[in-house]
Amino acid sequence: MPDAYVREEVMNEEQKNAVKVLKQKIVALNTEITALKKVSEVNAQTLKIARAKIIRHAATRDLLSEKEKLSLIKDDSVNAKRYLDESQTADLEKAKEETRLQAWTQKQTEDTAFLQMKEATQSELIAELELVRAEIAVKYQEFQGKTSKDPDFVEKQKYDLQYNTRKAETRKKTADWERIKNNATKLPKVNLEDTYLDETK
């Protein structure tokens, strides 16, 4: 909606308040969305770290298993036992990281759905603001003596449609987020932050 049509002199108190409140909500959501996008980036990078650690643990386990076999061939039971223990430890660490990976993947799915819901909400608020501005513009044009028969008359129907479309999208994204959250698999309790730890042997 062009600013030239949105004149304060034709606004009533309700419209002035609506414009102010909607703008505040849009700015607040923008800040929240920026933070959620950063969380999404962290999640994506963490998933890469978890997958790399699983590969590393599997490789360590396999290497130690081969060393155990060599020790058995050499009749070195002391080292064979040590390599077996270390191999089993690596396998256990791999299993723990696989569980954390599942939890991180689930978190990423939920966080993405939540972000999409917030983005849809912001889009709806922008459309609602534009609808209020359209109502003000219609009032201003009428104040100028124009009618809907004038070729350059700005009508609010398209803003109504835009608002209703975005409102429906927000409902859909909210339902998606609720479904994802409520249908989440119950995973064993894990400390997700352990993904960032570097185990030293």
One Martini backbone bead per residue (centre of mass of N, CA, C, O) as a GRO file, in nm:
protein
  201
    1MET     BB    1   0.092   0.038   0.027
    2PRO     BB    2   0.092   0.355  -0.027
    3ASP     BB    3   0.179   0.617   0.177
    4ALA     BB    4   0.004   0.849   0.047
    5TYR     BB    5  -0.276   0.702   0.156
    6VAL     BB    6  -0.157   0.703   0.462
    7ARG     BB    7  -0.335   0.909   0.662
    8GLU     BB    8  -0.365   1.045   0.974
    9GLU     BB    9  -0.623   1.233   0.941
   10VAL     BB   10  -0.813   0.954   0.886
   11MET     BB   11  -0.754   0.831   1.150
   12ASN     BB   12  -0.834   0.638   1.399
   13GLU     BB   13  -0.750   0.515   1.700
   14GLU     BB   14  -0.760   0.216   1.622
   15GLN     BB   15  -0.568   0.242   1.377
   16LYS     BB   16  -0.326   0.363   1.517
   17ASN     BB   17  -0.290   0.127   1.716
   18ALA     BB   18  -0.266  -0.103   1.511
   19VAL     BB   19  -0.013  -0.005   1.369
   20LYS     BB   20   0.171   0.001   1.616
   21VAL     BB   21   0.137  -0.295   1.715
   22LEU     BB   22   0.215  -0.442   1.452
   23LYS     BB   23   0.500  -0.326   1.428
   24GLN     BB   24   0.605  -0.440   1.696
   25LYS     BB   25   0.553  -0.741   1.630
   26ILE     BB   26   0.732  -0.756   1.377
   27VAL     BB   27   0.998  -0.679   1.514
   28ALA     BB   28   1.000  -0.902   1.728
   29LEU     BB   29   0.990  -1.138   1.524
   30ASN     BB   30   1.249  -1.071   1.376
   31THR     BB   31   1.434  -1.128   1.615
   32GLU     BB   32   1.343  -1.422   1.661
   33ILE     BB   33   1.409  -1.530   1.376
   34THR     BB   34   1.710  -1.474   1.382
   35ALA     BB   35   1.768  -1.664   1.621
   36LEU     BB   36   1.647  -1.924   1.490
   37LYS     BB   37   1.846  -1.933   1.250
   38LYS     BB   38   2.097  -1.975   1.423
   39VAL     BB   39   2.007  -2.243   1.547
   40SER     BB   40   1.989  -2.391   1.275
   41GLU     BB   41   2.290  -2.368   1.208
   42VAL     BB   42   2.391  -2.519   1.455
   43ASN     BB   43   2.244  -2.782   1.402
   44ALA     BB   44   2.368  -2.847   1.124
   45GLN     BB   45   2.663  -2.858   1.227
   46THR     BB   46   2.619  -3.075   1.447
   47LEU     BB   47   2.537  -3.304   1.259
   48LYS     BB   48   2.815  -3.321   1.124
   49ILE     BB   49   2.973  -3.388   1.377
   50ALA     BB   50   2.823  -3.647   1.458
   51ARG     BB   51   2.882  -3.805   1.198
   52ALA     BB   52   3.192  -3.788   1.219
   53LYS     BB   53   3.212  -3.935   1.494
   54ILE     BB   54   3.093  -4.202   1.403
   55ILE     BB   55   3.310  -4.264   1.196
   56ARG     BB   56   3.547  -4.253   1.393
   57HIS     BB   57   3.451  -4.476   1.589
   58ALA     BB   58   3.439  -4.699   1.374
   59ALA     BB   59   3.737  -4.683   1.291
   60THR     BB   60   3.855  -4.738   1.569
   61ARG     BB   61   3.722  -5.009   1.615
   62ASP     BB   62   3.842  -5.150   1.363
   63LEU     BB   63   4.139  -5.108   1.428
   64LEU     BB   64   4.136  -5.253   1.707
   65SER     BB   65   4.036  -5.523   1.596
   66GLU     BB   66   4.286  -5.575   1.416
   67LYS     BB   67   4.491  -5.565   1.651
   68GLU     BB   68   4.374  -5.800   1.805
   69LYS     BB   69   4.422  -6.015   1.585
   70LEU     BB   70   4.728  -5.981   1.577
   71SER     BB   71   4.778  -6.054   1.873
   72LEU     BB   72   4.664  -6.343   1.850
   73ILE     BB   73   4.867  -6.443   1.640
   74LYS     BB   74   5.111  -6.360   1.852
   75ASP     BB   75   5.021  -6.442   2.146
   76ASP     BB   76   4.905  -6.149   2.271
   77SER     BB   77   4.690  -6.125   2.527
   78VAL     BB   78   4.724  -5.844   2.650
   79ASN     BB   79   4.673  -5.674   2.390
   80ALA     BB   80   4.413  -5.808   2.302
   81LYS     BB   81   4.250  -5.712   2.549
   82ARG     BB   82   4.296  -5.412   2.510
   83TYR     BB   83   4.175  -5.389   2.221
   84LEU     BB   84   3.900  -5.495   2.294
   85ASP     BB   85   3.823  -5.277   2.499
   86GLU     BB   86   3.865  -5.032   2.306
   87SER     BB   87   3.665  -5.125   2.092
   88GLN     BB   88   3.414  -5.128   2.278
   89THR     BB   89   3.431  -4.830   2.353
   90ALA     BB   90   3.399  -4.720   2.064
   91ASP     BB   91   3.121  -4.852   2.019
   92LEU     BB   92   2.979  -4.705   2.250
   93GLU     BB   93   3.034  -4.415   2.147
   94LYS     BB   94   2.883  -4.455   1.885
   95ALA     BB   95   2.603  -4.516   2.010
   96LYS     BB   96   2.577  -4.248   2.160
   97GLU     BB   97   2.599  -4.065   1.906
   98GLU     BB   98   2.353  -4.183   1.761
   99THR     BB   99   2.152  -4.082   1.972
  100ARG     BB  100   2.223  -3.784   1.946
  101LEU     BB  101   2.156  -3.761   1.647
  102GLN     BB  102   1.857  -3.816   1.680
  103ALA     BB  103   1.806  -3.572   1.866
  104TRP     BB  104   1.909  -3.354   1.672
  105THR     BB  105   1.715  -3.419   1.440
  106GLN     BB  106   1.460  -3.364   1.601
  107LYS     BB  107   1.526  -3.074   1.677
  108GLN     BB  108   1.547  -2.967   1.388
  109THR     BB  109   1.256  -3.029   1.306
  110GLU     BB  110   1.119  -2.858   1.526
  111ASP     BB  111   1.268  -2.586   1.474
  112THR     BB  112   1.176  -2.555   1.179
  113ALA     BB  113   0.871  -2.550   1.234
  114PHE     BB  114   0.883  -2.305   1.425
  115LEU     BB  115   1.003  -2.106   1.224
  116GLN     BB  116   0.776  -2.129   1.010
  117MET     BB  117   0.557  -2.024   1.198
  118LYS     BB  118   0.684  -1.745   1.254
  119GLU     BB  119   0.699  -1.653   0.958
  120ALA     BB  120   0.393  -1.673   0.909
  121THR     BB  121   0.312  -1.474   1.128
  122GLN     BB  122   0.461  -1.233   1.013
  123SER     BB  123   0.317  -1.233   0.738
  124GLU     BB  124   0.037  -1.187   0.857
  125LEU     BB  125   0.098  -0.915   0.998
  126ILE     BB  126   0.170  -0.766   0.740
  127ALA     BB  127  -0.108  -0.809   0.606
  128GLU     BB  128  -0.267  -0.669   0.829
  129LEU     BB  129  -0.132  -0.396   0.800
  130GLU     BB  130  -0.213  -0.358   0.501
  131LEU     BB  131  -0.518  -0.364   0.558
  132VAL     BB  132  -0.529  -0.117   0.738
  133ARG     BB  133  -0.402   0.071   0.528
  134ALA     BB  134  -0.630   0.030   0.318
  135GLU     BB  135  -0.856   0.148   0.489
  136ILE     BB  136  -0.725   0.426   0.504
  137ALA     BB  137  -0.705   0.476   0.197
  138VAL     BB  138  -1.005   0.470   0.138
  139LYS     BB  139  -1.076   0.705   0.324
  140TYR     BB  140  -0.894   0.914   0.184
  141GLN     BB  141  -1.020   0.897  -0.099
  142GLU     BB  142  -1.301   0.977  -0.006
  143PHE     BB  143  -1.205   1.252   0.109
  144GLN     BB  144  -1.118   1.333  -0.199
  145GLY     BB  145  -1.378   1.215  -0.382
  146LYS     BB  146  -1.341   0.928  -0.439
  147THR     BB  147  -1.407   0.627  -0.622
  148SER     BB  148  -1.430   0.301  -0.744
  149LYS     BB  149  -1.456   0.425  -1.045
  150ASP     BB  150  -1.184   0.506  -1.030
  151PRO     BB  151  -0.891   0.395  -1.180
  152ASP     BB  152  -0.690   0.479  -0.913
  153PHE     BB  153  -0.836   0.316  -0.709
  154VAL     BB  154  -0.775   0.185  -0.392
  155GLU     BB  155  -0.835  -0.132  -0.290
  156LYS     BB  156  -0.893  -0.394  -0.032
  157GLN     BB  157  -0.936  -0.686  -0.148
  158LYS     BB  158  -0.640  -0.787  -0.188
  159TYR     BB  159  -0.576  -0.760   0.121
  160ASP     BB  160  -0.780  -0.961   0.217
  161LEU     BB  161  -0.671  -1.204   0.062
  162GLN     BB  162  -0.383  -1.196   0.172
  163TYR     BB  163  -0.458  -1.231   0.469
  164ASN     BB  164  -0.618  -1.502   0.444
  165THR     BB  165  -0.386  -1.666   0.324
  166ARG     BB  166  -0.180  -1.621   0.561
  167LYS     BB  167  -0.358  -1.727   0.785
  168ALA     BB  168  -0.377  -2.016   0.673
  169GLU     BB  169  -0.070  -2.067   0.681
  170THR     BB  170  -0.038  -2.038   0.986
  171ARG     BB  171  -0.222  -2.269   1.064
  172LYS     BB  172  -0.062  -2.488   0.918
  173LYS     BB  173   0.215  -2.442   1.063
  174THR     BB  174   0.104  -2.488   1.347
  175ALA     BB  175   0.005  -2.777   1.298
  176ASP     BB  176   0.277  -2.892   1.217
  177TRP     BB  177   0.424  -2.834   1.481
  178GLU     BB  178   0.235  -2.989   1.668
  179ARG     BB  179   0.268  -3.263   1.530
  180ILE     BB  180   0.575  -3.292   1.561
  181LYS     BB  181   0.583  -3.259   1.868
  182ASN     BB  182   0.366  -3.494   1.939
  183ASN     BB  183   0.527  -3.723   1.740
  184ALA     BB  184   0.769  -3.759   1.893
  185THR     BB  185   1.017  -3.949   1.969
  186LYS     BB  186   1.116  -4.144   2.229
  187LEU     BB  187   1.412  -4.072   2.378
  188PRO     BB  188   1.682  -4.099   2.526
  189LYS     BB  189   1.854  -3.955   2.761
  190VAL     BB  190   2.059  -3.678   2.658
  191ASN     BB  191   2.360  -3.500   2.610
  192LEU     BB  192   2.403  -3.294   2.354
  193GLU     BB  193   2.679  -3.151   2.430
  194ASP     BB  194   2.865  -3.408   2.386
  195THR     BB  195   2.924  -3.359   2.086
  196TYR     BB  196   3.154  -3.132   2.160
  197LEU     BB  197   3.328  -3.343   2.264
  198ASP     BB  198   3.667  -3.455   2.315
  199GLU     BB  199   3.797  -3.752   2.303
  200THR     BB  200   4.056  -3.896   2.499
  201LYS     BB  201   4.303  -4.160   2.497
   0.00000   0.00000   0.00000
